[in-house]
Coordinates of N, CA and C in Angstrom, one line a residue:
M1 N 0.6 -1.2 0.0 CA -0.3 0.0 -0.1 C 1.1 1.5 0.0
T2 N 0.8 2.1 -0.7 CA 1.4 3.7 -0.4 C 0.8 4.7 0.6
H3 N 1.9 4.9 0.7 CA 1.5 6.4 2.2 C 0.4 6.9 1.8
V4 N -0.1 7.2 0.4 CA -1.2 8.2 0.3 C -2.4 7.4 0.7
A5 N -2.3 5.9 -0.6 CA -3.3 5.3 0.0 C -3.7 4.5 1.7
A6 N -2.8 4.7 2.0 CA -2.6 4.6 3.7 C -2.9 5.5 4.3
F7 N -2.8 6.7 4.2 CA -3.8 7.7 4.7 C -5.0 8.4 3.8
D8 N -5.5 7.7 2.6 CA -6.6 7.6 2.9 C -7.4 7.0 3.4
A9 N -7.3 5.5 3.6 CA -7.7 4.4 4.4 C -7.6 5.1 6.2
A10 N -6.8 5.3 6.2 CA -6.9 5.9 7.7 C -8.2 7.3 8.0
F11 N -7.8 8.3 6.7 CA -8.8 9.3 7.1 C -10.0 8.8 7.0
A12 N -10.4 7.6 6.1 CA -11.7 7.2 6.3 C -12.3 6.8 6.8
R13 N -11.2 6.1 8.1 CA -11.8 5.6 9.6 C -12.0 6.6 10.5
C14 N -11.1 8.2 10.1 CA -11.4 9.0 11.4 C -10.7 10.0 11.3
P15 N -11.5 11.2 10.0 CA -10.6 12.2 9.2 C -10.5 13.4 10.3
L16 N -9.8 13.0 11.7 CA -8.9 13.8 12.8 C -7.6 13.6 12.8
I17 N -7.5 14.6 12.5 CA -5.8 14.8 12.6 C -5.0 15.2 14.0
A18 N -4.3 14.6 14.6 CA -4.2 15.1 15.8 C -2.9 15.9 16.3
I19 N -2.7 17.2 16.1 CA -1.8 18.2 16.7 C -1.2 18.0 17.8
L20 N 0.3 17.1 17.9 CA 0.5 17.4 19.5 C 1.4 18.8 19.2
R21 N 1.3 19.1 19.0 CA 2.8 20.4 19.2 C 3.3 20.4 20.6
G22 N 4.4 20.8 20.7 CA 5.2 20.8 22.4 C 5.3 19.7 23.1
V23 N 4.9 18.4 22.0 CA 5.0 16.9 22.9 C 6.6 16.0 22.6
K24 N 7.2 16.1 23.8 CA 8.1 15.7 24.1 C 8.7 14.0 23.9
P25 N 9.8 13.4 23.2 CA 9.2 11.9 23.3 C 9.3 11.2 24.3
G26 N 9.7 11.4 25.4 CA 9.4 10.8 26.6 C 7.9 10.0 26.9
E27 N 7.4 10.9 26.6 CA 5.5 11.2 26.2 C 4.6 10.3 25.2
V28 N 5.2 10.8 24.0 CA 4.2 10.6 22.9 C 3.9 9.6 22.9
E29 N 4.9 8.1 23.4 CA 4.2 6.5 22.6 C 3.1 6.4 23.5
T30 N 3.0 7.0 25.1 CA 1.5 6.9 25.9 C 0.4 7.4 25.3
I31 N 1.0 9.1 24.8 CA -0.1 10.0 24.4 C -0.9 8.9 22.9
G32 N 0.3 9.1 22.1 CA -0.2 8.1 20.5 C -1.5 7.0 20.8
E33 N -0.8 6.4 21.8 CA -1.5 5.0 22.5 C -3.1 5.1 22.6
T34 N -2.9 6.6 23.4 CA -4.3 6.9 24.5 C -5.0 7.5 22.6
L35 N -4.4 8.0 21.8 CA -5.6 8.5 21.1 C -5.9 7.3 20.2
V36 N -5.3 6.6 20.0 CA -5.2 5.3 18.7 C -6.9 4.4 19.6
E37 N -6.4 4.1 20.9 CA -7.5 3.9 21.7 C -9.7 4.6 21.6
A38 N -8.5 5.8 21.0 CA -10.1 6.9 21.3 C -10.4 6.5 20.0
G39 N -9.9 6.5 19.0 CA -10.3 5.9 17.6 C -9.5 7.0 16.4
F40 N -8.4 7.5 17.2 CA -8.0 8.6 15.9 C -6.8 7.8 15.3
T41 N -6.7 8.4 13.7 CA -5.8 7.1 13.3 C -4.9 8.1 12.2
L42 N -4.6 9.5 12.7 CA -3.6 10.5 12.6 C -3.2 11.8 13.1
I43 N -1.7 11.3 13.1 CA -1.6 11.8 14.1 C -0.1 13.2 13.7
E44 N -0.2 14.1 14.3 CA 1.1 15.1 13.9 C 1.9 15.2 14.8
V45 N 3.0 16.0 14.6 CA 4.5 16.6 15.7 C 4.9 17.0 14.8
P46 N 4.5 18.7 15.0 CA 4.9 19.3 14.8 C 6.5 19.6 14.7
L47 N 7.5 20.4 13.9 CA 8.7 20.6 13.4 C 9.2 21.5 14.8
N48 N 8.5 22.1 15.3 CA 8.9 23.1 16.3 C 8.3 22.7 17.8
S49 N 8.3 21.4 18.0 CA 8.5 20.5 19.3 C 9.8 19.8 19.6
P50 N 9.7 20.1 21.1 CA 11.0 19.4 21.1 C 11.7 17.7 20.5
D51 N 12.4 17.6 20.2 CA 12.8 17.2 19.6 C 12.0 16.5 18.3
P52 N 11.3 16.3 17.5 CA 10.7 16.1 17.0 C 10.4 15.0 16.4
L53 N 11.7 14.5 15.7 CA 12.3 13.8 14.5 C 11.8 12.0 15.6
D54 N 12.3 12.3 17.1 CA 12.8 11.0 17.2 C 11.2 11.1 18.2
S55 N 10.6 12.0 18.4 CA 8.8 11.4 18.7 C 8.4 10.8 17.1
I56 N 8.5 11.5 16.1 CA 8.2 10.9 15.1 C 8.6 9.4 14.4
G57 N 9.6 9.2 15.3 CA 9.9 8.0 15.1 C 9.3 7.1 15.7
R58 N 9.4 7.5 17.3 CA 8.8 6.9 18.3 C 7.5 6.4 17.8
L59 N 6.6 7.1 17.3 CA 5.2 6.9 16.8 C 5.1 6.2 15.5
A60 N 6.0 6.2 14.6 CA 5.9 6.0 13.0 C 6.1 4.3 13.7
G61 N 7.0 3.7 14.7 CA 7.5 2.8 14.9 C 6.3 1.7 15.7
G62 N 6.0 2.5 17.0 CA 5.3 2.0 17.7 C 3.7 1.7 17.3
L63 N 3.0 2.7 16.6 CA 1.3 2.5 15.7 C 1.4 2.3 14.3
K64 N 2.9 1.6 14.2 CA 2.4 0.9 12.8 C 1.4 0.4 12.1
G65 N 0.8 0.3 11.4 CA -0.3 -0.2 10.8 C -2.1 0.5 11.8
R66 N -1.7 1.1 12.5 CA -3.0 1.6 13.3 C -2.9 3.0 13.5
A67 N -1.8 3.7 12.9 CA -2.2 5.2 12.6 C -1.3 5.5 11.9
V68 N -1.1 6.6 10.3 CA -0.5 7.3 10.1 C 0.3 8.7 10.7
V69 N 1.2 8.6 10.6 CA 1.9 10.0 11.6 C 2.8 10.3 11.3
G70 N 3.2 11.8 10.8 CA 3.5 13.0 10.2 C 4.4 14.1 11.3
A71 N 4.6 15.0 10.1 CA 5.2 16.3 10.8 C 4.6 17.2 10.2
G72 N 4.0 18.6 11.9 CA 3.9 19.5 10.8 C 5.1 20.9 10.8
T73 N 4.3 21.8 11.1 CA 5.3 23.0 10.4 C 6.6 22.4 9.7
V74 N 5.8 22.2 8.6 CA 7.8 21.2 8.2 C 7.3 23.0 6.4
L75 N 9.2 23.5 6.3 CA 8.7 24.9 5.8 C 9.6 24.9 4.7
T76 N 10.7 23.3 5.0 CA 12.0 23.3 3.9 C 11.3 22.4 3.1
T77 N 12.1 21.8 2.1 CA 12.2 20.5 1.5 C 13.3 19.5 2.3
A78 N 14.6 20.5 2.7 CA 15.4 19.8 3.8 C 14.2 18.9 4.9
D79 N 13.3 19.5 5.7 CA 12.3 19.2 6.2 C 11.7 18.1 5.7
V80 N 11.0 17.7 4.7 CA 10.7 16.9 4.1 C 11.6 15.7 4.0
A81 N 12.9 15.8 3.7 CA 13.6 14.4 3.5 C 13.8 14.6 5.0
A82 N 14.0 14.8 6.3 CA 14.2 14.6 7.2 C 13.2 13.6 7.9
V83 N 11.7 14.3 7.7 CA 10.9 13.7 8.1 C 10.8 12.3 7.6
A84 N 10.8 12.1 6.3 CA 11.0 11.0 5.6 C 12.0 9.6 6.4
D85 N 13.2 10.3 6.4 CA 13.8 10.3 7.0 C 14.1 9.3 8.5
A86 N 12.9 9.8 9.1 CA 12.8 9.5 10.5 C 11.3 8.6 10.6
G87 N 10.6 8.4 9.4 CA 9.3 7.9 9.4 C 8.1 8.1 8.9
G88 N 7.7 9.8 9.3 CA 7.0 10.1 8.7 C 6.8 9.9 7.1
T89 N 5.3 10.2 7.1 CA 4.6 9.8 6.0 C 3.6 11.2 5.5
M90 N 3.5 12.0 6.6 CA 2.7 13.3 6.4 C 3.0 14.1 6.3
I91 N 3.0 15.0 5.0 CA 3.8 16.6 5.6 C 3.2 17.6 5.8
I92 N 3.0 17.6 6.5 CA 1.7 19.3 6.5 C 3.0 20.4 7.4
S93 N 2.2 21.4 6.4 CA 2.4 22.7 6.0 C 1.7 24.1 6.9
P94 N 2.0 25.3 7.6 CA 1.1 26.0 8.1 C 0.9 27.0 6.3
N95 N 1.7 26.9 5.7 CA 1.7 27.3 4.7 C 1.3 26.8 3.2
T96 N 1.4 27.3 1.8 CA 1.9 26.6 0.5 C 3.0 27.0 -0.2
N97 N 3.7 26.1 0.6 CA 5.2 26.9 -0.6 C 4.9 25.5 -1.7
I98 N 5.1 25.5 -2.5 CA 5.1 25.0 -3.7 C 6.7 23.9 -3.6
D99 N 7.3 24.6 -3.8 CA 8.4 23.4 -3.7 C 8.3 22.3 -2.5
V100 N 7.9 23.0 -1.3 CA 7.6 21.2 0.0 C 7.2 20.5 -0.9
V101 N 5.3 21.0 -1.3 CA 4.4 20.4 -1.6 C 5.2 19.3 -2.7
A102 N 5.8 19.7 -3.5 CA 6.3 18.9 -4.8 C 7.0 18.2 -4.1
A103 N 8.0 18.7 -3.5 CA 8.9 17.4 -2.5 C 8.0 16.4 -2.1
A104 N 7.6 16.4 -1.1 CA 6.6 15.6 -0.4 C 5.8 14.8 -2.0
A105 N 4.9 15.6 -2.6 CA 4.4 14.4 -3.4 C 5.3 13.6 -4.3
G106 N 6.9 14.3 -4.9 CA 7.7 13.3 -5.3 C 8.1 12.5 -4.9
A107 N 7.9 12.5 -3.3 CA 8.5 11.4 -2.9 C 7.7 10.2 -2.5
G108 N 6.9 10.6 -2.7 CA 5.1 9.3 -2.5 C 4.8 9.6 -1.2
L109 N 4.7 11.0 -0.3 CA 4.2 11.4 1.1 C 2.7 12.3 0.6
V110 N 2.2 12.3 2.1 CA 1.4 12.7 1.8 C 1.6 14.4 2.1
S111 N 0.4 14.9 1.5 CA 1.1 16.9 1.5 C 0.0 17.6 1.9
L112 N -0.1 17.6 3.1 CA -1.1 18.5 3.3 C -1.0 20.4 3.9
P113 N -0.9 20.8 2.8 CA -0.6 22.2 3.0 C -1.7 23.4 3.2
G114 N -1.1 24.7 4.2 CA -2.1 25.0 4.4 C -2.5 25.8 3.9
F115 N -3.3 26.7 3.0 CA -4.1 27.5 2.7 C -4.9 28.3 3.1
A116 N -5.2 29.7 2.4 CA -6.4 30.7 2.8 C -7.2 31.5 1.8
T117 N -6.7 31.3 0.3 CA -7.4 31.7 -1.0 C -7.7 30.7 -1.9
P118 N -8.3 30.9 -3.2 CA -8.0 30.2 -4.3 C -6.8 30.0 -4.8
S119 N -6.6 30.6 -5.2 CA -5.3 30.7 -5.7 C -4.1 29.7 -4.8
E120 N -4.4 30.1 -3.4 CA -2.9 28.9 -3.2 C -3.5 27.5 -3.3
A121 N -5.3 27.8 -3.0 CA -5.5 26.1 -3.1 C -5.1 25.5 -4.1
F122 N -5.6 25.8 -5.4 CA -5.4 25.7 -6.8 C -4.0 25.3 -7.0
A123 N -3.1 26.2 -6.8 CA -1.6 25.6 -6.6 C -1.0 24.7 -5.9
A124 N -1.5 24.5 -4.9 CA -1.3 23.2 -3.8 C -1.5 22.3 -4.8
L125 N -3.1 22.5 -5.1 CA -3.2 20.8 -6.3 C -2.6 20.6 -7.0
A126 N -2.3 22.1 -7.5 CA -1.1 21.3 -9.2 C 0.5 20.5 -8.8
A127 N 0.1 21.5 -7.8 CA 1.9 21.1 -6.7 C 1.8 19.4 -6.5
G128 N 0.7 19.3 -6.5 CA 0.4 17.7 -6.2 C -0.2 16.9 -4.3
A129 N -0.9 18.5 -4.0 CA -1.4 18.3 -3.0 C -2.4 17.4 -2.5
T130 N -2.1 16.4 -1.2 CA -3.0 15.5 -0.9 C -4.9 15.8 -0.8
A131 N -4.2 17.2 0.1 CA -5.7 17.4 1.0 C -4.8 18.9 1.2
L132 N -6.1 20.0 1.4 CA -5.7 21.3 2.1 C -6.3 21.5 3.1
K133 N -5.5 22.4 3.9 CA -5.9 22.6 5.5 C -6.1 23.9 5.0
L134 N -7.0 24.4 5.6 CA -7.8 25.7 5.9 C -7.3 26.2 7.0
F135 N -6.4 27.5 7.1 CA -6.1 28.0 8.2 C -5.1 29.4 8.0
P136 N -5.4 30.1 9.5 CA -6.0 29.6 10.4 C -7.7 29.9 10.2
A137 N -8.2 28.7 11.0 CA -9.9 28.9 10.9 C -10.4 30.0 11.3
E138 N -9.7 30.0 12.1 CA -10.3 31.3 13.0 C -10.2 32.4 12.5
A139 N -9.9 32.4 10.9 CA -9.7 34.0 10.2 C -10.5 33.9 8.8
A140 N -11.0 32.3 9.3 CA -12.2 32.0 7.9 C -13.9 31.9 9.1
S141 N -14.3 31.1 7.7 CA -16.0 31.0 8.7 C -16.0 29.7 7.7
P142 N -17.5 28.7 8.3 CA -18.0 28.0 7.4 C -18.6 28.4 6.0
A143 N -19.0 29.8 5.8 CA -19.6 30.1 5.1 C -18.2 30.2 3.5
V144 N -17.0 30.5 4.1 CA -16.0 30.9 3.5 C -15.8 29.5 2.9
L145 N -15.3 28.5 3.8 CA -15.1 27.0 3.4 C -16.0 26.6 2.1
K146 N -17.3 26.8 2.4 CA -18.8 26.6 1.8 C -18.4 26.8 0.3
A147 N -18.1 28.8 -0.1 CA -17.3 29.1 -0.9 C -16.0 28.3 -1.8
M148 N -15.6 28.2 -1.0 CA -14.5 27.0 -1.8 C -14.5 26.3 -2.0
R149 N -15.5 25.2 -1.2 CA -15.7 24.0 -2.0 C -16.4 24.2 -3.5
A150 N -17.5 25.4 -3.4 CA -18.0 25.4 -4.8 C -17.2 25.9 -6.0
V151 N -15.5 26.0 -5.7 CA -14.5 26.5 -7.2 C -13.8 24.9 -6.9
V152 N -13.3 24.2 -5.9 CA -12.1 23.4 -6.0 C -12.8 22.6 -6.6
P153 N -11.9 21.7 -7.2 CA -12.4 20.2 -7.8 C -13.2 19.4 -7.1
A154 N -14.0 19.0 -7.4 CA -14.9 17.7 -6.5 C -13.6 16.8 -5.7
G155 N -14.5 16.5 -4.4 CA -13.0 15.5 -4.2 C -12.6 16.2 -3.2
T156 N -12.0 17.8 -4.0 CA -10.6 17.9 -3.0 C -11.1 17.8 -1.6
R157 N -10.4 17.7 -0.9 CA -10.7 17.5 0.9 C -10.3 18.7 1.8
L158 N -10.9 19.0 2.1 CA -10.6 20.7 2.4 C -10.8 21.0 4.4
L159 N -9.6 20.8 5.5 CA -10.3 21.1 7.1 C -9.2 21.6 7.4
P160 N -10.6 22.2 8.0 CA -9.8 23.4 8.9 C -9.4 23.6 10.1
V161 N -8.6 24.3 10.3 CA -7.3 23.5 11.7 C -7.1 25.0 12.3
G162 N -7.2 25.3 13.1 CA -7.4 26.6 14.3 C -8.2 27.0 15.3
G163 N -8.6 26.7 16.3 CA -9.9 26.5 16.9 C -10.7 26.4 16.8
I164 N -10.8 24.9 16.4 CA -11.9 23.7 16.4 C -11.7 23.1 18.1
A165 N -13.3 23.4 17.9 CA -13.5 22.5 19.5 C -14.8 21.6 19.4
P166 N -15.1 20.5 19.9 CA -16.0 20.1 19.7 C -17.4 20.2 19.1
E167 N -17.8 21.2 20.0 CA -18.8 22.0 19.3 C -19.2 22.8 19.0
T168 N -17.9 23.1 17.7 CA -18.0 23.8 16.9 C -17.6 23.2 15.4
M169 N -17.2 22.0 15.6 CA -17.6 21.6 14.2 C -19.0 21.3 13.5
A170 N -19.6 21.5 14.1 CA -21.2 20.7 13.2 C -21.1 22.1 11.9
P171 N -20.9 23.4 12.1 CA -21.6 24.3 11.2 C -20.3 24.5 10.1
W172 N -19.5 23.3 10.8 CA -18.2 23.3 9.6 C -18.2 22.0 8.4
L173 N -18.8 21.1 9.1 CA -19.1 19.6 8.4 C -20.4 19.9 7.8
A174 N -21.2 21.0 8.2 CA -22.2 20.9 7.3 C -22.2 22.1 6.1
A175 N -21.1 22.6 6.4 CA -20.2 23.8 5.1 C -19.4 22.7 4.0
G176 N -19.5 21.8 4.5 CA -18.4 20.6 3.2 C -17.0 20.3 4.3
A177 N -16.9 20.6 5.0 CA -15.4 20.0 5.5 C -15.3 18.5 5.8
A178 N -14.4 18.1 5.3 CA -13.9 16.7 5.4 C -13.2 15.9 6.8
G179 N -12.5 17.2 6.8 CA -12.1 17.0 8.9 C -11.2 17.8 9.0
F180 N -10.8 17.7 10.3 CA -10.5 18.6 11.3 C -8.7 18.3 11.6
G181 N -8.3 19.6 11.6 CA -6.9 19.5 12.5 C -7.2 19.7 14.0
L182 N -6.7 19.6 14.6 CA -6.9 19.7 16.4 C -5.6 19.9 17.0
G183 N -5.9 20.8 17.9 CA -4.9 21.5 18.4 C -4.6 21.3 20.1
S184 N -4.8 22.8 20.4 CA -4.4 23.0 22.0 C -6.2 22.4 22.5
A185 N -6.8 22.3 21.7 CA -8.6 22.0 22.8 C -8.3 20.9 22.3
L186 N -7.2 20.0 21.8 CA -7.2 18.2 22.4 C -5.5 17.9 23.2
Y187 N -4.6 19.0 22.8 CA -3.4 18.4 23.4 C -2.8 19.8 23.6
R188 N -2.1 19.6 25.0 CA -1.4 21.1 25.4 C 0.1 20.3 26.2
P189 N 1.1 21.2 26.4 CA 2.5 20.5 26.3 C 2.2 20.2 28.3
G190 N 2.3 19.0 28.6 CA 2.0 18.3 29.9 C 1.0 17.6 30.4
M191 N -0.2 18.1 29.6 CA -1.5 17.5 29.6 C -1.2 15.9 29.9
A192 N -2.1 15.4 30.5 CA -2.3 14.0 31.2 C -2.9 13.3 30.4
A193 N -2.0 12.1 29.8 CA -2.8 11.2 28.4 C -3.9 11.0 28.8
S194 N -4.5 10.5 30.1 CA -5.7 10.5 30.1 C -6.6 11.6 30.0
E195 N -6.4 12.6 30.5 CA -7.2 13.8 30.1 C -6.9 14.1 28.3
V196 N -6.4 14.0 28.0 CA -5.8 13.7 26.4 C -7.3 13.2 25.9
G197 N -6.8 11.2 26.2 CA -7.6 10.9 26.1 C -9.1 10.6 26.1
D198 N -10.3 11.7 26.9 CA -11.7 11.9 27.2 C -11.1 12.8 26.3
R199 N -10.5 14.2 25.7 CA -10.6 15.1 24.7 C -11.0 14.5 23.2
A200 N -10.2 13.0 23.2 CA -10.4 12.8 21.9 C -11.7 12.0 21.6
R201 N -11.9 11.2 22.6 CA -13.4 10.8 22.9 C -14.4 11.8 22.4
A202 N -14.3 13.3 23.0 CA -15.3 14.0 22.6 C -15.2 14.6 21.2
F203 N -14.3 14.9 20.5 CA -14.2 15.2 19.5 C -14.2 14.0 18.5
V204 N -13.9 12.5 18.6 CA -14.9 11.4 18.0 C -16.2 11.2 18.3
A205 N -17.2 11.4 18.9 CA -18.2 11.6 19.1 C -19.1 12.9 18.6
A206 N -18.0 14.3 18.5 CA -18.5 14.9 17.7 C -19.0 15.2 16.2
L207 N -18.1 13.5 15.6 CA -18.5 13.2 14.2 C -19.7 13.4 14.1
G208 N -20.3 12.9 15.1 CA -21.7 12.2 14.7 C -22.1 11.1 13.9
R209 N -20.7 9.9 13.8 CA -20.9 8.8 13.0 C -21.7 7.8 13.9

């Protein structure tokens, strides 16, 4: 199975990306297991976390076959190569950097760039993006997402990221959101794994499946 096919299968099971910004390698495996037990299948470690490549390697090894693991805040093509070497298969960025998108796609990795305009969305798709991250979602709205959905190619997955909570998901889903990236409402540095699990279950329940 290709990395993109594995992502597609994981996304179909649970279209929520856990963003573990600030996580440390010593705690990441416990938190990863807790997330998978709650139903999550997609986990991101931002590269501005402590020793992120170590954490990505631990998750990729420990959750192999159960979750797709990757990096966030990927800003350069060198970062793409480093994440791949660590075992990560998702390349997630806050911006639309065509070189980063093309490097990830060219390596057979999943590319999830951030976008805020139709121009960025179309440029990212042309470069090989797997799905698109509407970021920051706080600066947009479900109405904006609905308008985007009307112009991007049918089947394009748009994921609001930023400020998403279980109680705010319904309007986004109604507007056509395919999934979400979840940050501080799911995980904050130092949070106990049990609390992360409780929050993860609340997000899964809010999907309404």
